[in-house]
XYZ file of C-alpha atoms in Angstrom:
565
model
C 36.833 -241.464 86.050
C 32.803 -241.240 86.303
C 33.463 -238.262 87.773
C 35.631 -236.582 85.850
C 33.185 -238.158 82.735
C 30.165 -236.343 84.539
C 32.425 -232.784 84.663
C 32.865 -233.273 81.063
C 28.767 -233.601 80.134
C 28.780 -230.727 82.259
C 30.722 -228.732 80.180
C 29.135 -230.168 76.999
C 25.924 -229.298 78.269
C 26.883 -225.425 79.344
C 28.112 -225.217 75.795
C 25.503 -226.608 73.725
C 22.787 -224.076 75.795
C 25.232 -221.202 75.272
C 25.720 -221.702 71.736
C 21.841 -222.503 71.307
C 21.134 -219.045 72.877
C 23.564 -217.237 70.660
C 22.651 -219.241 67.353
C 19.411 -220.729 67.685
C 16.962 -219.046 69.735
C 16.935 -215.727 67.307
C 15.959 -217.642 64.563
C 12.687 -219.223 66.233
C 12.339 -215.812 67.776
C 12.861 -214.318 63.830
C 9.776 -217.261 62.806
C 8.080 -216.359 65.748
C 8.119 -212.515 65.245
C 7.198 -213.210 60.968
C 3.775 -214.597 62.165
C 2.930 -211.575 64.526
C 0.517 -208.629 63.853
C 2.488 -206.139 65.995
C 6.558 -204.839 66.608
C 8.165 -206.989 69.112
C 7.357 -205.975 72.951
C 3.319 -205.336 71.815
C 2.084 -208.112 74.268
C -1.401 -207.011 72.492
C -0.163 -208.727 69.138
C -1.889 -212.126 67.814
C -0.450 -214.732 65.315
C -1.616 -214.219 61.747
C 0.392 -214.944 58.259
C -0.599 -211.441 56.941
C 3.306 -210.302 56.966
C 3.604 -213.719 54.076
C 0.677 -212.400 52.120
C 1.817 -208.784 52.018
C 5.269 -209.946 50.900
C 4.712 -212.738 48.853
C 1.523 -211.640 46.903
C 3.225 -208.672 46.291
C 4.755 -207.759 42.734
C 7.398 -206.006 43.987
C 8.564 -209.307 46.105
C 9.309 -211.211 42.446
C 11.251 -207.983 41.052
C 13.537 -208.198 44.079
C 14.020 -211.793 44.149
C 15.085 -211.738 40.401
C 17.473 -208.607 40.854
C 19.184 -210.125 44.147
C 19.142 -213.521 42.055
C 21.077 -211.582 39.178
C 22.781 -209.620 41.201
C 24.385 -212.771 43.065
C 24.598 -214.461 40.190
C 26.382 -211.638 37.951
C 28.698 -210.895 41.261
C 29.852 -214.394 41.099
C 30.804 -214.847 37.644
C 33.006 -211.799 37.777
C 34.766 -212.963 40.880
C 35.439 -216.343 40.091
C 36.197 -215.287 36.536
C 38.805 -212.619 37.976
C 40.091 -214.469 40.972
C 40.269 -217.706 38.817
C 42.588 -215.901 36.042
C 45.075 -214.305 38.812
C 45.084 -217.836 40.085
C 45.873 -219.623 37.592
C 48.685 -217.009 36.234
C 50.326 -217.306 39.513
C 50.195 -220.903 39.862
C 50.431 -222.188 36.821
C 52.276 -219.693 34.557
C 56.202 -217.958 34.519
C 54.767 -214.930 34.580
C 57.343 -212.663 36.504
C 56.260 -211.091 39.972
C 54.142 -213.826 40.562
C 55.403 -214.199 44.119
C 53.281 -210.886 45.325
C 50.012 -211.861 43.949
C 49.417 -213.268 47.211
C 50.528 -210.399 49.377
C 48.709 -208.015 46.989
C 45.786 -210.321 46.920
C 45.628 -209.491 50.927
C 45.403 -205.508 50.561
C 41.451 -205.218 49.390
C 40.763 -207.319 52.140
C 41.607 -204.252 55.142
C 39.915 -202.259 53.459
C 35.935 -202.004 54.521
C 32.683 -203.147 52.065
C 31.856 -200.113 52.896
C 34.538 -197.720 52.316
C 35.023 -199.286 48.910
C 31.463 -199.033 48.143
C 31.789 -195.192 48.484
C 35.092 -195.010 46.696
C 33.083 -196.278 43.566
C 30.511 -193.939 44.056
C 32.717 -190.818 44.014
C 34.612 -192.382 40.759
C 31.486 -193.304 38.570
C 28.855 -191.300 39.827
C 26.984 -190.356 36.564
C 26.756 -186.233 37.268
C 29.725 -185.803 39.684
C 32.223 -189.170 39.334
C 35.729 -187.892 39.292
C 36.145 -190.238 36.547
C 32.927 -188.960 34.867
C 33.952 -185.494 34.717
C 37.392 -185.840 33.817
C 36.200 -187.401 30.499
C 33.430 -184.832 30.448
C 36.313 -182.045 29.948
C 38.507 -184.540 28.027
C 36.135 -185.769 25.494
C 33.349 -182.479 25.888
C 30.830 -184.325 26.176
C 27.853 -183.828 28.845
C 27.614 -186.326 31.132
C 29.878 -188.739 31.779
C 29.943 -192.699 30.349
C 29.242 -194.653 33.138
C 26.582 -195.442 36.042
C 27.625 -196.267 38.701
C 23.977 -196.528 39.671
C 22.707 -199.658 38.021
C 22.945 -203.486 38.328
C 26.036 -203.689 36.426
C 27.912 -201.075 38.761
C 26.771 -202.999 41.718
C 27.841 -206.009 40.226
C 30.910 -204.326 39.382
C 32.074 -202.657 42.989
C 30.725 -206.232 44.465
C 33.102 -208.384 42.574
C 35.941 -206.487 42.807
C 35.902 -206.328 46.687
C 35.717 -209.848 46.645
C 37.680 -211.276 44.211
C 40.296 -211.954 46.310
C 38.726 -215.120 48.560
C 38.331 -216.593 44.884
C 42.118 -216.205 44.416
C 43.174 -217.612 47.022
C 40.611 -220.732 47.181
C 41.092 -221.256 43.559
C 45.300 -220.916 43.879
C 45.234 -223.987 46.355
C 42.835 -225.925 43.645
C 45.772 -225.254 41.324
C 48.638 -225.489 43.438
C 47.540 -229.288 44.640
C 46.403 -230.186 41.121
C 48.996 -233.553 40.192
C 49.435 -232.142 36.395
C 50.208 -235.848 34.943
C 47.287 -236.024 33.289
C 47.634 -232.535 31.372
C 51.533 -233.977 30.707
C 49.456 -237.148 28.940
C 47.031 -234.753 26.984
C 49.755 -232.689 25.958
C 52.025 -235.775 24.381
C 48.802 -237.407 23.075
C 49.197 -233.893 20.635
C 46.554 -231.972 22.383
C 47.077 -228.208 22.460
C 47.292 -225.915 25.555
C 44.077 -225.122 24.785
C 42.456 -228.535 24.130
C 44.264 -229.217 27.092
C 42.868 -226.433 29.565
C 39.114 -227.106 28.374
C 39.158 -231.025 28.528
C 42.130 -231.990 31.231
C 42.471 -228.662 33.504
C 38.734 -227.588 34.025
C 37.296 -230.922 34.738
C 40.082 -231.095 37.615
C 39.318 -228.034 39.096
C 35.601 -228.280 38.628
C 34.827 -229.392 41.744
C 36.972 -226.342 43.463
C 35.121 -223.564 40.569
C 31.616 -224.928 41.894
C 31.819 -225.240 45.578
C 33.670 -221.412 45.401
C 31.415 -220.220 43.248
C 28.589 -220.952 45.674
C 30.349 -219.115 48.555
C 30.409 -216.430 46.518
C 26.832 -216.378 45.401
C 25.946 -217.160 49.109
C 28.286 -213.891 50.092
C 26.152 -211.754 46.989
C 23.025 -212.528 48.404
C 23.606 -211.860 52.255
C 25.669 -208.657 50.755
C 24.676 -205.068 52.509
C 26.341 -202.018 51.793
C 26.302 -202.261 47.663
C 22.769 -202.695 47.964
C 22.016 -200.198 50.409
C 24.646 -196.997 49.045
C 24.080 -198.115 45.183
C 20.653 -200.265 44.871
C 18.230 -198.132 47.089
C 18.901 -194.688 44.928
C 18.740 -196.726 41.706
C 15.647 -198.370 43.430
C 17.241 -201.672 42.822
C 15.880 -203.687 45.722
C 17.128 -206.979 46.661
C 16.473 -209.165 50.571
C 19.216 -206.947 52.447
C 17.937 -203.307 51.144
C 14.330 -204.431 51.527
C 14.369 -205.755 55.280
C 16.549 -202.472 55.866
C 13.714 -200.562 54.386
C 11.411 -202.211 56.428
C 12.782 -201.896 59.418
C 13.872 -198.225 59.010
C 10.403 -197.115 57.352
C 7.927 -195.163 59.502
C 6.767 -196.778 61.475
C 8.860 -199.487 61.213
C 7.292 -202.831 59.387
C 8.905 -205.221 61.495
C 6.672 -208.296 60.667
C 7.259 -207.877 56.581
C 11.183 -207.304 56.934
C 10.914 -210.824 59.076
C 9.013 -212.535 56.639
C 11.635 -211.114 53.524
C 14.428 -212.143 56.383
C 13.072 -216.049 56.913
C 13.048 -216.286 52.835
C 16.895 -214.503 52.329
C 18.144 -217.256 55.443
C 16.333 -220.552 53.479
C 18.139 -219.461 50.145
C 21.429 -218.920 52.158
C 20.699 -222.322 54.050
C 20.187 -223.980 51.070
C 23.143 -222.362 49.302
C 25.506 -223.689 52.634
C 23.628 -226.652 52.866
C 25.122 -227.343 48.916
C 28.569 -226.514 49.967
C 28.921 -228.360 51.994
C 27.757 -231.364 49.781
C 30.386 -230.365 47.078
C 33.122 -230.131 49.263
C 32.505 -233.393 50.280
C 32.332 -234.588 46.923
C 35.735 -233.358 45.619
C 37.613 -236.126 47.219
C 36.575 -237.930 44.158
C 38.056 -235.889 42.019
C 41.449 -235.776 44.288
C 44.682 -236.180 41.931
C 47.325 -235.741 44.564
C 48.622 -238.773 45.917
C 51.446 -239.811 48.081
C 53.939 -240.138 44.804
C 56.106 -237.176 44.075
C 54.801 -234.608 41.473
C 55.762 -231.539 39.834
C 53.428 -228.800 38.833
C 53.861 -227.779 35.100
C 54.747 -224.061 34.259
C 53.399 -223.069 31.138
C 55.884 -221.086 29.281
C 54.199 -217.813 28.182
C 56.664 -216.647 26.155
C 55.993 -212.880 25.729
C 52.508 -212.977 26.803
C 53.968 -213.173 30.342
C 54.405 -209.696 30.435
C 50.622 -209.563 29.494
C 49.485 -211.267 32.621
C 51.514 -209.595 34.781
C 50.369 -205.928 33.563
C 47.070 -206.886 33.297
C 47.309 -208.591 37.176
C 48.825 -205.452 38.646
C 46.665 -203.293 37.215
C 43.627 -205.780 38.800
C 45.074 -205.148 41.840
C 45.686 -201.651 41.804
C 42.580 -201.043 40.761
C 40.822 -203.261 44.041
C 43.161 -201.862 46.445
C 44.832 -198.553 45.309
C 42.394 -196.602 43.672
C 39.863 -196.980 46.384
C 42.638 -195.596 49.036
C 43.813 -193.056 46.772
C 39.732 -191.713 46.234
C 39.072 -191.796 50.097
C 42.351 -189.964 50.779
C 41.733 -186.996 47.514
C 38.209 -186.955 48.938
C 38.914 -186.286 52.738
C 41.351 -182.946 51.939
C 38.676 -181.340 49.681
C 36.723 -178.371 50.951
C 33.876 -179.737 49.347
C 32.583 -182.678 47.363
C 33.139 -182.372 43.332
C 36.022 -179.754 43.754
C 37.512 -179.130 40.058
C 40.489 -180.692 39.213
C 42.599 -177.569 38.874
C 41.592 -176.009 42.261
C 42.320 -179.024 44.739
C 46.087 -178.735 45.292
C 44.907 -174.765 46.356
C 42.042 -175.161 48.497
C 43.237 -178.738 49.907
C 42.810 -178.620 53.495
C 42.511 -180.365 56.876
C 39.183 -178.990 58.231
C 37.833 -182.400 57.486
C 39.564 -184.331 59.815
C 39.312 -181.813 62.483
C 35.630 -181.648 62.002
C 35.758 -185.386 62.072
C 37.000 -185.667 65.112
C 35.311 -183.173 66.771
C 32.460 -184.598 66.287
C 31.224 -186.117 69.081
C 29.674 -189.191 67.706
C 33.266 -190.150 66.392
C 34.370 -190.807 69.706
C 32.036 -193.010 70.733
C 32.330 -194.483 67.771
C 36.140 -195.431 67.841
C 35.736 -196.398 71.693
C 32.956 -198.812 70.939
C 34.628 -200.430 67.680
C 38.039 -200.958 69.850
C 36.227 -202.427 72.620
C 33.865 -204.443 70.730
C 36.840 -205.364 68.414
C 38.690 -206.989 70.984
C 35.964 -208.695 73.535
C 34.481 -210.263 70.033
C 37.744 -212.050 69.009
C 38.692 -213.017 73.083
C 34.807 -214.349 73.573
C 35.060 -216.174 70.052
C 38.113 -217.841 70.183
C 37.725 -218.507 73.836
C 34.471 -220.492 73.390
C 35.529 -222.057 70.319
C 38.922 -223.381 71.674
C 36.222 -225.058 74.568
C 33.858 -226.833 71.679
C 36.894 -227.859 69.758
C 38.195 -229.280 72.611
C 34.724 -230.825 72.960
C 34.186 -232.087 69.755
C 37.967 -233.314 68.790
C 39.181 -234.444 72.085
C 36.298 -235.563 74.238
C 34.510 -238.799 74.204
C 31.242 -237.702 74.892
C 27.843 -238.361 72.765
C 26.372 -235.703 71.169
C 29.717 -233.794 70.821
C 29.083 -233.860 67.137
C 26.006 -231.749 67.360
C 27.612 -229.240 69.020
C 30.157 -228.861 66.478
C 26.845 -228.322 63.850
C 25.020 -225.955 66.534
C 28.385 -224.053 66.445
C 28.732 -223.271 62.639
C 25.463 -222.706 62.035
C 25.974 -219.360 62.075
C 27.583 -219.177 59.135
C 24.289 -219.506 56.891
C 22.605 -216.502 59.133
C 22.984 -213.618 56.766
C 24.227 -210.377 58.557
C 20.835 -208.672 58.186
C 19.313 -211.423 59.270
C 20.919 -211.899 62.194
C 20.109 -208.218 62.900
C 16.240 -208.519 62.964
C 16.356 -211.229 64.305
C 18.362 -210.112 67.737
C 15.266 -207.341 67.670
C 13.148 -209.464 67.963
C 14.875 -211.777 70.735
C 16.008 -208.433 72.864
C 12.489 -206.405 72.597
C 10.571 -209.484 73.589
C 12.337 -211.258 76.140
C 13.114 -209.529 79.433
C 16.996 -208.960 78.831
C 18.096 -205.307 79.253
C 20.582 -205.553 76.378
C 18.786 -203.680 73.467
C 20.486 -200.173 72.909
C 23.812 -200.879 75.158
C 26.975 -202.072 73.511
C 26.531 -205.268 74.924
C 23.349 -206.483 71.706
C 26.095 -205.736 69.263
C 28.318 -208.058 71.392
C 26.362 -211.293 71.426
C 25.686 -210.107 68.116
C 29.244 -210.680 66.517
C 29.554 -213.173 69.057
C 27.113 -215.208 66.996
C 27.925 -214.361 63.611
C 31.787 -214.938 63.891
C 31.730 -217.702 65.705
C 31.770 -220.063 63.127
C 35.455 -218.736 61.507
C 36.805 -218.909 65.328
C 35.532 -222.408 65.243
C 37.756 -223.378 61.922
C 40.249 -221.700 63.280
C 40.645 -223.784 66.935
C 39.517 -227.125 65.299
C 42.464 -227.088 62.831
C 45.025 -226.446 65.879
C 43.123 -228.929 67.731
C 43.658 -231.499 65.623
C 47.314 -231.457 65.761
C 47.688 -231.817 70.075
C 48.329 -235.429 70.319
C 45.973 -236.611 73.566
C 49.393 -238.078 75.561
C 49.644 -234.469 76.802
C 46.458 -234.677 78.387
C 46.592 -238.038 79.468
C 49.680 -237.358 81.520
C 48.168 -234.094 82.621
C 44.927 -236.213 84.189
C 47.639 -238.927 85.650
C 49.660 -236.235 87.333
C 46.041 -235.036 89.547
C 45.571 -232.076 87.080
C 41.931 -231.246 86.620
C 40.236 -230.284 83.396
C 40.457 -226.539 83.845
C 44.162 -226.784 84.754
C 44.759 -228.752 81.738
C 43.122 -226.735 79.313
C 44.490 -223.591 80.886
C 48.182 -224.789 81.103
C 48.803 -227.247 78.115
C 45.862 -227.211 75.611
C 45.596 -223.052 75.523
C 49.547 -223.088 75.429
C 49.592 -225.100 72.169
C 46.968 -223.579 70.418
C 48.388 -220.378 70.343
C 49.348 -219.815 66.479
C 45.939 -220.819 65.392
C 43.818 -218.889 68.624
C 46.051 -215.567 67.693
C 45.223 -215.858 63.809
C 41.629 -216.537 64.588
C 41.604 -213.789 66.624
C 43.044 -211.913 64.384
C 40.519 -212.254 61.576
C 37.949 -211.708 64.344
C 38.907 -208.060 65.598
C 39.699 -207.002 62.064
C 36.146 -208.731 60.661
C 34.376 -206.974 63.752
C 35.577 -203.514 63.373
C 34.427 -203.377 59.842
C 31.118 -205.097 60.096
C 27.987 -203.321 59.103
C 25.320 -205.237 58.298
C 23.986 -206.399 62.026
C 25.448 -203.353 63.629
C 23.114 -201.094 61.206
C 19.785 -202.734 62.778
C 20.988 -202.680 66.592
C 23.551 -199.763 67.224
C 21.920 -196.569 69.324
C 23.438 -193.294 70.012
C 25.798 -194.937 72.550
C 27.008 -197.802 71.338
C 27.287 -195.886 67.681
C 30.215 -197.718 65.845
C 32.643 -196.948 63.028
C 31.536 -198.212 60.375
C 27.618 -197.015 60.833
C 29.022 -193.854 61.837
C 30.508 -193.903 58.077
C 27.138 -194.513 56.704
C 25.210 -192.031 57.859
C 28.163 -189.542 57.048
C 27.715 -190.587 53.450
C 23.743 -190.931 53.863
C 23.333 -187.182 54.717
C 25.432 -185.964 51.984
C 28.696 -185.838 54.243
C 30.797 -187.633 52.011
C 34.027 -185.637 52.484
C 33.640 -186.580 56.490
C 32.930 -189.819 55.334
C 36.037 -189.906 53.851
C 38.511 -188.683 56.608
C 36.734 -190.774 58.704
C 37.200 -193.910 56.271
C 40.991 -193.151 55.927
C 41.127 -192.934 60.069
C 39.654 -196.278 59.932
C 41.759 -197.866 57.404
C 44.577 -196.763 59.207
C 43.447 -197.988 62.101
C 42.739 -201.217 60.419
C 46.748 -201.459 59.091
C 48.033 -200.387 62.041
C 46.075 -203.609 63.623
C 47.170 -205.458 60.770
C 50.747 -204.745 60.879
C 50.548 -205.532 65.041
C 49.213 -208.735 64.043
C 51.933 -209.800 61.829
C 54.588 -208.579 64.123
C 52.683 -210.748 66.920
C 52.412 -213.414 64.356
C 56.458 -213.525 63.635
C 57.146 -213.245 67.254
C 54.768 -216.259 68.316
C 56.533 -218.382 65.432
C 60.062 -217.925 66.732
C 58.868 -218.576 70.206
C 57.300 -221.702 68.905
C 60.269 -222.657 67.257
């Protein structure tokens, strides 16, 4: 038993240095590299708070903290103010079609940040926005109403890519909401009204704030709306400015650290508050063991209000974005008129595209790094949920800490801060495929570990017990019983994983080279240089390579559930 007791520290201890490489040492190596006069790699450099002085005594540091502070803060009132409506219409109302919110609510979520950053862009781009000009001609007037360019459009294109994670936290806060008390208000003669503002919303409260900080924290780490729509409009917030930094001539790599270690304190403390909240809505818990029944509120004829008005939300998140990539990637050229597309529509696009010889590379890497990220993450989180759940061990509980931690690293961050770790220490990893690797080994390890904890949970310890009383070892076990059983939940982590990692941008942007380009920088600096119908045909290759790995993943999914059953 000691022995097999010493095997298990063993493991503990493997994981707990792995996950303290992957998570841990890049951000001393980030502090380390804000305090240093030269790039990383300058073994001439000496230790000197100069980077803190230029940045913080600086006007230009207090104009970008407000604007990413209004910026997250305008980006989370319109999601939670959006997602929160479709929620409660389909929980809580008769409002017909209800049933596909959720399956609608899904679609914005293939599609890219970035790809529906540049769908906006060629919509409400103030001299050439298809939507611009066509009420240019319509209304003659000279330029077009709206600006895509400003902090409202980037508040705007932010919200509506998001919306949907406030739907669907906010529909379980509904769904699970015991509506007794609204049942009381009501037949004490309140209104609906009265009702909703004093009964409903002091309920849900707990839900609104603790979403409404993920959001804020997902504004603030947020890359390519700052980047495509805040650097012309010379709107700077923490994710354009370190990617300035980094990308200026020569690179400034001890400022963008110091503007990185402030962005990862205000997205620490922003996870470090979630976390509290969370915690604190068990007081505010309604459900109990006694049978309830939501109330439907009767709209009357306003339900076919809610409906319209929900479909046309989602169209607009999901549909019109699609429908601008694909118009965009058969024009000759960008800001074709209207009434000479359907003659000069063509193809040469995509055969450009894909003769370029970047865009091979580019798919190769994003498939391979697609699928090694999701094995490696839900491999080595099915290990420290094992750990964590099932083990006796002390200390296990750190490692389940160490583990998430991740999750309050903003993208950029993380990207700077990997520079710093790869062009300092003596690892031949910087420029290969293998950086961006580790990389969204790191940063998705977190949703891996929700993932295989949840699973975990529910593998009663008699398996293993009689696995260890039959002579099995550990490995054996985990390898023929444990990885067995945790099959629905390792396949929809890994799921999420591969689809998460062939869209991500934000890391990838600070560490990619010309051989380990991938797609979604590849997109980038289409659009960057002016490209934008490649970027286009390139964006609907990757969204259909997205569905098609969607629709895989479903058909795997229904095919694991009838085996299971």
């Amino acid at each position: 038993m000691s022995r097999f007791l010493n095997f298990q520290t063993l493991i503990l201890t493997g994981c707990i240095l792995l996950v303290f490489y992957l998570a841990i040492l890049p951000l001393f190596m980030l502090l380390y590299g804000s305090v240093r006069s030269a790039p990383p790699g300058d073994t001439g450099a000496f230790f000197t708070f100069k980077n803190y002085f230029e940045a913080y005594f600086d006007l230009d540091f207090y104009r970008l903290t407000l604007n990413s502070i209004l910026f997250s803060l305008g980006s989370c009132f319109l999601t939670l103010l959006i997602g929160s409506y479709l929620a409660w219409v389909s929980e809580r109302t008769n409002t017909p079609f209800k049933k596909m919110f959720v399956i609608l609510a899904l679609i914005p979520f293939i599609i890219p940040g970035i790809l529906n950053t540049i769908s906006w862009i060629l919509l409400l781009n103030p001299r050439t926005g298809m939507v611009n000009v066509l009420l240019q001609e319509l209304l003659n007037i000279r330029t077009g109403p709206f600006n895509i360019y400003s902090l409202s459009g980037m508040i705007w294109v932010e919200s509506i890519h998001h919306y949907p994670l406030a739907f669907l936290l906010m529909s379980a806060a509904f769904r699970n909401m015991d509506t007794s008390m609204e049942e009381a208000s009501l037949v004490a003669g309140a209104g609906n009204l009265k009702t909703f503002r004093h009964v409903t919303l002091p309920l849900v409260r707990p839900a609104l704030f603790s979403v409404a900080l993920l959001i804020f924290i997902q504004a603030i780490e947020a890359f390519e709306v700052p980047a495509l729509l805040g650097i012309p409009a010379k709107i700077s917030v923490f994710t354009s400015k370190i990617f300035l930094a980094v990308h200026q001539f020569p690179p400034n790599y001890g400022l963008a650290s110091s503007y990185a270690v402030t962005l990862l304190v205000i997205s620490m403390t922003g996870v470090f508050l979630y976390t509290r909240i969370a915690r604190r809505g068990e007081n505010y818990a309604t459900v109990t063991g006694k049978n309830y029944r939501p109330r439907v509120i009767d709209l009357g004829r306003w339900k076919y209000v809610t409906a319209t008005s929900a479909i046309l939300i989602f169209f607009i998140a999901a549909v019109v974005p699609a429908l601008v990539m694909l118009w965009t990637s058969f024009a000759p050229y960008y800001g074709i008129a209207f009434d000479q597309y359907f003659e000069k529509m063509t193809l040469d696009n995509y055969i450009s595209v894909l003769k370029y010889p970047l865009v091979g590379i580019a798919f190769r890497n994003s498939f391979y790094l697609s699928l090694g990220a999701a094995t490696l993450v839900m491999l080595l989180s099915s290990v420290i949920a094992w750990i964590t759940i099932k083990s006796r061990i002390r200390g296990r509980q750190y490692l389940d800490y160490l583990a998430f931690s991740p999750i309050a690293i903003p993208g950029i961050v993380l990207g700077i801060s990997l520079l710093w770790v790869y062009l300092t220490l003596p690892i031949p990893v910087y420029g290969t495929i293998w950086i961006l690797l580790l990389a969204y080994l790191t940063k998705f390890m977190p949703y891996g570990m929700r993932a295989s904890s949840s699973s975990m949970i529910q593998i009663h310890k008699e398996l293993e017990e009689a696995a260890y009383a039959s002579g099995g070892t550990w490995f054996q076990t985990f390898r023929k019983i444990i990885l067995p059983l945790l099959v629905p939940g390792f396949v929809a982590g890994w799921i999420y994983v591969s689809i998460v990692s062939l869209r991500e941008l934000s890391t990838s942007i600070l560490l990619y080279s010309h051989d380990s380009m991938v797609l979604s920088v590849l997109t980038f600096d289409f659009f960057d240089a002016g490209r934008h119908t490649y970027a286009a045909a390139l964006g609907v290759l990757m969204m259909l390579l997205l569905l098609t790995m969607a629709f895989a993943a479903r058909l795997l999914g229904a095919r694991i559930g009838i085996v299971n059953k």
